[in-house]
PDB file of C-alpha atoms in Angstrom:
ATOM      1  CA  MET J   1       0.000   0.000   0.000  1.00 41.00           C
ATOM      2  CA  SER J   2       2.741   2.492   0.906  1.00 42.00           C
ATOM      3  CA  ILE J   3       4.588   1.706  -2.333  1.00 43.00           C
ATOM      4  CA  ARG J   4       1.485   2.640  -4.319  1.00 46.00           C
ATOM      5  CA  LEU J   5       1.075   5.866  -2.382  1.00 47.00           C
ATOM      6  CA  THR J   6       4.720   6.717  -3.005  1.00 50.00           C
ATOM      7  CA  ALA J   7       4.313   6.072  -6.728  1.00 47.00           C
ATOM      8  CA  LYS J   8       1.202   8.276  -6.791  1.00 48.00           C
ATOM      9  CA  VAL J   9       3.001  11.006  -4.892  1.00 49.00           C
ATOM     10  CA  ARG J  10       5.961  10.851  -7.292  1.00 50.00           C
ATOM     11  CA  ARG J  11       3.669  11.056 -10.339  1.00 50.00           C
ATOM     12  CA  GLY J  12       1.822  13.942  -8.724  1.00 52.00           C
ATOM     13  CA  MET J  13       5.069  15.755  -7.894  1.00 51.00           C
ATOM     14  CA  VAL J  14       6.401  15.317 -11.436  1.00 44.00           C
ATOM     15  CA  ALA J  15       3.147  16.590 -12.963  1.00 45.00           C
ATOM     16  CA  TRP J  16       2.974  19.435 -10.465  1.00 45.00           C
ATOM     17  CA  THR J  17       6.614  20.406 -11.011  1.00 43.00           C
ATOM     18  CA  VAL J  18       6.262  20.367 -14.808  1.00 38.00           C
ATOM     19  CA  ALA J  19       3.055  22.425 -14.706  1.00 40.00           C
ATOM     20  CA  ALA J  20       4.530  24.836 -12.190  1.00 41.00           C
ATOM     21  CA  GLY J  21       7.734  25.120 -14.222  1.00 41.00           C
ATOM     22  CA  LEU J  22       5.730  26.052 -17.299  1.00 35.00           C
ATOM     23  CA  ALA J  23       3.766  28.604 -15.285  1.00 37.00           C
ATOM     24  CA  VAL J  24       6.976  30.100 -13.894  1.00 36.00           C
ATOM     25  CA  GLY J  25       8.369  30.319 -17.411  1.00 39.00           C
ATOM     26  CA  VAL J  26       5.332  32.326 -18.466  1.00 35.00           C
ATOM     27  CA  THR J  27       4.905  34.416 -15.315  1.00 36.00           C
ATOM     28  CA  GLY J  28       8.511  34.446 -14.078  1.00 38.00           C
ATOM     29  CA  CYS J  29       9.082  38.039 -15.116  1.00 37.00           C
ATOM     30  CA  GLY J  30       7.567  39.243 -11.810  1.00 37.00           C
ATOM     31  CA  GLY J  31       9.442  40.950  -9.018  1.00 38.00           C
ATOM     32  CA  SER J  32      10.655  38.173  -6.671  1.00 37.00           C
ATOM     33  CA  GLY J  33      13.334  36.643  -8.916  1.00 39.00           C
ATOM     34  CA  GLY J  34      16.190  36.337  -6.384  1.00 40.00           C
ATOM     35  CA  ASP J  35      14.275  34.189  -3.878  1.00 41.00           C
ATOM     36  CA  ASP J  36      14.353  31.101  -6.091  1.00 41.00           C
ATOM     37  CA  LYS J  37      18.118  30.767  -5.641  1.00 37.00           C
ATOM     38  CA  LYS J  38      18.097  30.498  -1.826  1.00 37.00           C
ATOM     39  CA  PRO J  39      17.150  26.852  -1.148  1.00 38.00           C
ATOM     40  CA  HIS J  40      19.723  24.180  -1.930  1.00 39.00           C
ATOM     41  CA  GLY J  41      17.812  20.963  -1.350  1.00 38.00           C
ATOM     42  CA  PRO J  42      16.931  17.941  -3.455  1.00 39.00           C
ATOM     43  CA  ALA J  43      15.990  18.698  -7.052  1.00 37.00           C
ATOM     44  CA  SER J  44      12.275  18.142  -6.511  1.00 39.00           C
ATOM     45  CA  ALA J  45      12.207  20.462  -3.515  1.00 38.00           C
ATOM     46  CA  SER J  46      14.210  23.159  -5.302  1.00 36.00           C
ATOM     47  CA  GLU J  47      12.037  22.993  -8.401  1.00 39.00           C
ATOM     48  CA  ALA J  48       8.850  23.091  -6.373  1.00 40.00           C
ATOM     49  CA  THR J  49      10.188  25.936  -4.233  1.00 39.00           C
ATOM     50  CA  GLY J  50      10.819  27.963  -7.365  1.00 39.00           C
ATOM     51  CA  SER J  51       7.247  27.342  -8.428  1.00 38.00           C
ATOM     52  CA  GLY J  52       5.776  28.945  -5.309  1.00 39.00           C
ATOM     53  CA  PRO J  53       4.890  32.267  -6.957  1.00 39.00           C
ATOM     54  CA  SER J  54       2.832  30.647  -9.731  1.00 39.00           C
ATOM     55  CA  ALA J  55       0.842  28.626  -7.192  1.00 40.00           C
ATOM     56  CA  GLN J  56       0.122  31.870  -5.356  1.00 39.00           C
ATOM     57  CA  GLU J  57      -1.048  33.636  -8.490  1.00 43.00           C
ATOM     58  CA  GLY J  58      -4.469  35.174  -8.064  1.00 42.00           C
ATOM     59  CA  GLN J  59      -4.316  34.724  -4.295  1.00 44.00           C
ATOM     60  CA  SER J  60      -1.558  37.173  -3.392  1.00 49.00           C
ATOM     61  CA  ASP J  61      -3.999  39.913  -2.327  1.00 66.00           C
ATOM     62  CA  GLU J  62      -5.235  38.131   0.789  1.00 88.00           C
ATOM     63  CA  PRO J  63      -3.370  35.190   2.363  1.00 92.00           C
ATOM     64  CA  LEU J  64      -5.346  32.296   3.845  1.00 95.00           C
ATOM     65  CA  ALA J  65      -3.439  32.751   7.102  1.00 96.00           C
ATOM     66  CA  GLU J  66      -0.479  34.562   8.661  1.00 96.00           C
ATOM     67  CA  LEU J  67       1.453  32.778  11.389  1.00 96.00           C
ATOM     68  CA  LYS J  68       3.968  34.537  13.604  1.00 96.00           C
ATOM     69  CA  GLY J  69       7.085  32.680  14.644  1.00 94.00           C
ATOM     70  CA  SER J  70      10.122  33.413  16.754  1.00 90.00           C
ATOM     71  CA  ASP J  71      12.628  36.213  16.035  1.00 90.00           C
ATOM     72  CA  GLY J  72      10.337  38.117  13.655  1.00 93.00           C
ATOM     73  CA  LEU J  73       9.645  35.230  11.264  1.00 96.00           C
ATOM     74  CA  LEU J  74       6.288  35.358   9.497  1.00 97.00           C
ATOM     75  CA  LEU J  75       4.689  32.543   7.481  1.00 97.00           C
ATOM     76  CA  ARG J  76       2.011  33.611   5.014  1.00 97.00           C
ATOM     77  CA  ILE J  77      -0.068  30.716   3.701  1.00 98.00           C
ATOM     78  CA  THR J  78      -1.354  31.662   0.259  1.00 97.00           C
ATOM     79  CA  SER J  79      -2.982  28.406  -0.858  1.00 97.00           C
ATOM     80  CA  ALA J  80      -3.907  24.922   0.303  1.00 97.00           C
ATOM     81  CA  GLN J  81      -4.807  22.954  -2.812  1.00 97.00           C
ATOM     82  CA  ARG J  82      -6.240  19.434  -2.901  1.00 96.00           C
ATOM     83  CA  ASP J  83      -4.731  17.530  -5.843  1.00 92.00           C
ATOM     84  CA  SER J  84      -6.122  14.520  -7.695  1.00 87.00           C
ATOM     85  CA  GLY J  85      -3.104  12.427  -6.635  1.00 89.00           C
ATOM     86  CA  GLY J  86      -4.436  12.195  -3.078  1.00 93.00           C
ATOM     87  CA  PHE J  87      -2.430  14.968  -1.447  1.00 95.00           C
ATOM     88  CA  VAL J  88      -2.752  18.588  -0.346  1.00 97.00           C
ATOM     89  CA  THR J  89      -0.090  21.143  -1.262  1.00 97.00           C
ATOM     90  CA  VAL J  90       0.265  24.152   1.028  1.00 98.00           C
ATOM     91  CA  ASN J  91       2.083  27.127  -0.524  1.00 98.00           C
ATOM     92  CA  GLY J  92       3.254  30.276   1.152  1.00 97.00           C
ATOM     93  CA  THR J  93       6.039  32.680   1.940  1.00 97.00           C
ATOM     94  CA  LEU J  94       8.426  32.596   4.881  1.00 97.00           C
ATOM     95  CA  LYS J  95       9.582  36.148   5.629  1.00 97.00           C
ATOM     96  CA  ASN J  96      12.012  37.686   8.069  1.00 96.00           C
ATOM     97  CA  ASP J  97       9.947  40.599   9.337  1.00 94.00           C
ATOM     98  CA  GLY J  98      12.623  41.540  11.900  1.00 92.00           C
ATOM     99  CA  ALA J  99      15.399  44.126  11.840  1.00 92.00           C
ATOM    100  CA  GLY J 100      18.363  41.730  11.561  1.00 94.00           C
ATOM    101  CA  SER J 101      19.339  38.404  10.014  1.00 95.00           C
ATOM    102  CA  VAL J 102      17.668  35.344  11.533  1.00 94.00           C
ATOM    103  CA  VAL J 103      18.854  31.769  11.612  1.00 94.00           C
ATOM    104  CA  VAL J 104      15.726  29.759  10.807  1.00 92.00           C
ATOM    105  CA  PRO J 105      15.108  27.457  13.799  1.00 92.00           C
ATOM    106  CA  SER J 106      16.012  23.810  13.249  1.00 91.00           C
ATOM    107  CA  ALA J 107      12.777  22.950  15.105  1.00 93.00           C
ATOM    108  CA  LEU J 108      10.873  23.635  11.857  1.00 93.00           C
ATOM    109  CA  SER J 109      12.238  20.315  10.578  1.00 92.00           C
ATOM    110  CA  GLY J 110      10.456  18.438  13.363  1.00 90.00           C
ATOM    111  CA  ASN J 111      12.096  15.680  15.376  1.00 88.00           C
ATOM    112  CA  GLU J 112      11.826  12.582  13.175  1.00 87.00           C
ATOM    113  CA  THR J 113      15.258  11.068  12.547  1.00 84.00           C
ATOM    114  CA  GLU J 114      14.523  10.259   8.898  1.00 83.00           C
ATOM    115  CA  ILE J 115      13.610  13.873   8.109  1.00 84.00           C
ATOM    116  CA  LEU J 116      16.476  15.352  10.156  1.00 83.00           C
ATOM    117  CA  ARG J 117      19.014  13.350   8.116  1.00 86.00           C
ATOM    118  CA  ASN J 118      18.028  15.405   5.086  1.00 85.00           C
ATOM    119  CA  GLY J 119      18.889  18.841   6.506  1.00 86.00           C
ATOM    120  CA  ARG J 120      16.734  21.866   7.296  1.00 90.00           C
ATOM    121  CA  SER J 121      13.164  21.746   6.061  1.00 93.00           C
ATOM    122  CA  LEU J 122       9.576  22.449   7.021  1.00 95.00           C
ATOM    123  CA  GLY J 123       9.161  18.742   7.785  1.00 94.00           C
ATOM    124  CA  GLY J 124       7.703  19.466  11.216  1.00 95.00           C
ATOM    125  CA  ALA J 125       4.521  20.928   9.713  1.00 97.00           C
ATOM    126  CA  THR J 126       1.225  19.118  10.270  1.00 97.00           C
ATOM    127  CA  LEU J 127      -2.390  19.440   9.193  1.00 97.00           C
ATOM    128  CA  ILE J 128      -5.093  18.491  11.677  1.00 97.00           C
ATOM    129  CA  ASP J 129      -8.587  17.499  10.615  1.00 96.00           C
ATOM    130  CA  PRO J 130     -10.638  18.537  13.669  1.00 95.00           C
ATOM    131  CA  GLN J 131     -13.764  16.685  12.455  1.00 92.00           C
ATOM    132  CA  GLY J 132     -11.986  13.401  11.747  1.00 93.00           C
ATOM    133  CA  LYS J 133      -9.632  13.923  14.710  1.00 94.00           C
ATOM    134  CA  LYS J 134      -6.618  12.982  12.616  1.00 97.00           C
ATOM    135  CA  ARG J 135      -3.178  14.551  12.163  1.00 97.00           C
ATOM    136  CA  TYR J 136      -1.408  14.535   8.769  1.00 97.00           C
ATOM    137  CA  TYR J 137       2.387  14.781   8.528  1.00 96.00           C
ATOM    138  CA  VAL J 138       4.498  16.048   5.610  1.00 96.00           C
ATOM    139  CA  LEU J 139       4.900  13.361   2.937  1.00 95.00           C
ATOM    140  CA  ARG J 140       8.310  11.859   2.141  1.00 93.00           C
ATOM    141  CA  ASP J 141       9.803  10.394  -1.007  1.00 92.00           C
ATOM    142  CA  THR J 142      11.227   6.863  -1.177  1.00 90.00           C
ATOM    143  CA  GLU J 143      14.576   8.075   0.189  1.00 89.00           C
ATOM    144  CA  GLY J 144      12.993   9.713   3.242  1.00 88.00           C
ATOM    145  CA  ARG J 145      13.292  13.311   2.015  1.00 92.00           C
ATOM    146  CA  PRO J 146      10.335  15.455   3.070  1.00 94.00           C
ATOM    147  CA  LEU J 147       8.186  16.842   0.261  1.00 95.00           C
ATOM    148  CA  THR J 148       8.667  20.404   1.386  1.00 96.00           C
ATOM    149  CA  THR J 149      11.051  23.286   0.941  1.00 95.00           C
ATOM    150  CA  THR J 150      14.533  22.317   2.161  1.00 93.00           C
ATOM    151  CA  GLY J 151      18.079  23.637   2.365  1.00 89.00           C
ATOM    152  CA  PHE J 152      17.572  27.071   3.900  1.00 90.00           C
ATOM    153  CA  SER J 153      19.254  28.380   7.032  1.00 90.00           C
ATOM    154  CA  THR J 154      19.368  32.176   7.329  1.00 93.00           C
ATOM    155  CA  LEU J 155      17.056  34.953   6.175  1.00 95.00           C
ATOM    156  CA  ARG J 156      18.293  38.550   6.058  1.00 95.00           C
ATOM    157  CA  ALA J 157      16.043  41.352   7.344  1.00 95.00           C
ATOM    158  CA  GLY J 158      13.083  41.761   4.962  1.00 95.00           C
ATOM    159  CA  GLU J 159      14.015  38.673   2.927  1.00 96.00           C
ATOM    160  CA  SER J 160      11.265  36.267   1.812  1.00 96.00           C
ATOM    161  CA  LEU J 161      11.390  32.646   0.700  1.00 96.00           C
ATOM    162  CA  ALA J 162       8.627  30.905  -1.281  1.00 97.00           C
ATOM    163  CA  VAL J 163       7.802  27.638   0.507  1.00 97.00           C
ATOM    164  CA  PHE J 164       5.633  24.564   0.001  1.00 97.00           C
ATOM    165  CA  MET J 165       4.630  21.470   1.968  1.00 97.00           C
ATOM    166  CA  GLN J 166       2.752  18.377   0.775  1.00 97.00           C
ATOM    167  CA  PHE J 167       0.511  16.249   2.981  1.00 98.00           C
ATOM    168  CA  PRO J 168      -1.762  13.245   2.478  1.00 97.00           C
ATOM    169  CA  ALA J 169      -5.229  14.591   1.686  1.00 96.00           C
ATOM    170  CA  PRO J 170      -7.848  14.406   4.410  1.00 96.00           C
ATOM    171  CA  PRO J 171     -11.320  13.197   3.348  1.00 94.00           C
ATOM    172  CA  ALA J 172     -13.143  15.426   0.851  1.00 92.00           C
ATOM    173  CA  SER J 173     -15.582  16.415   3.597  1.00 92.00           C
ATOM    174  CA  ALA J 174     -12.719  18.133   5.446  1.00 93.00           C
ATOM    175  CA  THR J 175     -12.646  21.564   3.828  1.00 94.00           C
ATOM    176  CA  GLU J 176     -10.855  23.302   6.718  1.00 96.00           C
ATOM    177  CA  VAL J 177      -7.829  22.064   8.640  1.00 97.00           C
ATOM    178  CA  ASP J 178      -5.602  23.430  11.368  1.00 97.00           C
ATOM    179  CA  PHE J 179      -2.050  24.096  10.158  1.00 98.00           C
ATOM    180  CA  GLN J 180       0.770  23.783  12.692  1.00 97.00           C
ATOM    181  CA  LEU J 181       4.508  24.414  12.399  1.00 96.00           C
ATOM    182  CA  PRO J 182       6.891  24.266  15.386  1.00 95.00           C
ATOM    183  CA  THR J 183       7.708  27.699  16.899  1.00 94.00           C
ATOM    184  CA  PHE J 184       4.802  29.337  14.981  1.00 96.00           C
ATOM    185  CA  SER J 185       1.258  30.104  16.033  1.00 94.00           C
ATOM    186  CA  SER J 186      -1.318  27.750  14.486  1.00 95.00           C
ATOM    187  CA  ALA J 187      -4.067  28.715  12.046  1.00 96.00           C
ATOM    188  CA  THR J 188      -7.134  27.304  10.357  1.00 97.00           C
ATOM    189  CA  VAL J 189      -6.840  27.156   6.554  1.00 97.00           C
ATOM    190  CA  LYS J 190      -9.423  26.369   3.919  1.00 96.00           C
ATOM    191  CA  ILE J 191      -8.559  23.626   1.407  1.00 96.00           C
ATOM    192  CA  SER J 192      -9.519  24.366  -2.197  1.00 93.00           C
ATOM    193  CA  GLY J 193      -9.965  21.951  -5.071  1.00 84.00           C
TER     194      GLY J 193
END
């Protein structure tokens, strides 16, 4: 069963990355160009990180949620999209809203050994379905890498980083979930799609 899920997730990631790459190619003339070069993670994470702005297109006026973290960090969630592959992709922007450079806390990676082996990430994020009373953790590929933005460490004052996280999809009846990330406040987000 888990092998099938992994295959579905991989197919979904490839399709998502290709579609997002095409969208970035068309819309990539916007203003945030330098952010795409910051993460240095696995290829799939880097490609998906670069696609963040296209996933946010049309939703940049009003974020779904803003979560405050430690040391002036701010996470803006711009979309939570249910995909046909059986997963939910959460897109947003991690910004240093403080006056000086901030080392992004390692706690954002969570505490699972398999995820920690792969460096800094947002692998500690979870979605909670309050109706179904179930918690969903960030998905991983077959090598244990979290399907989320990876490879970041420091954000300068005012600097932003497009981020994404993928989770198993809760039942279709769950249209709102609670999003949690270590060291940040939690928020309720609406799932679209």
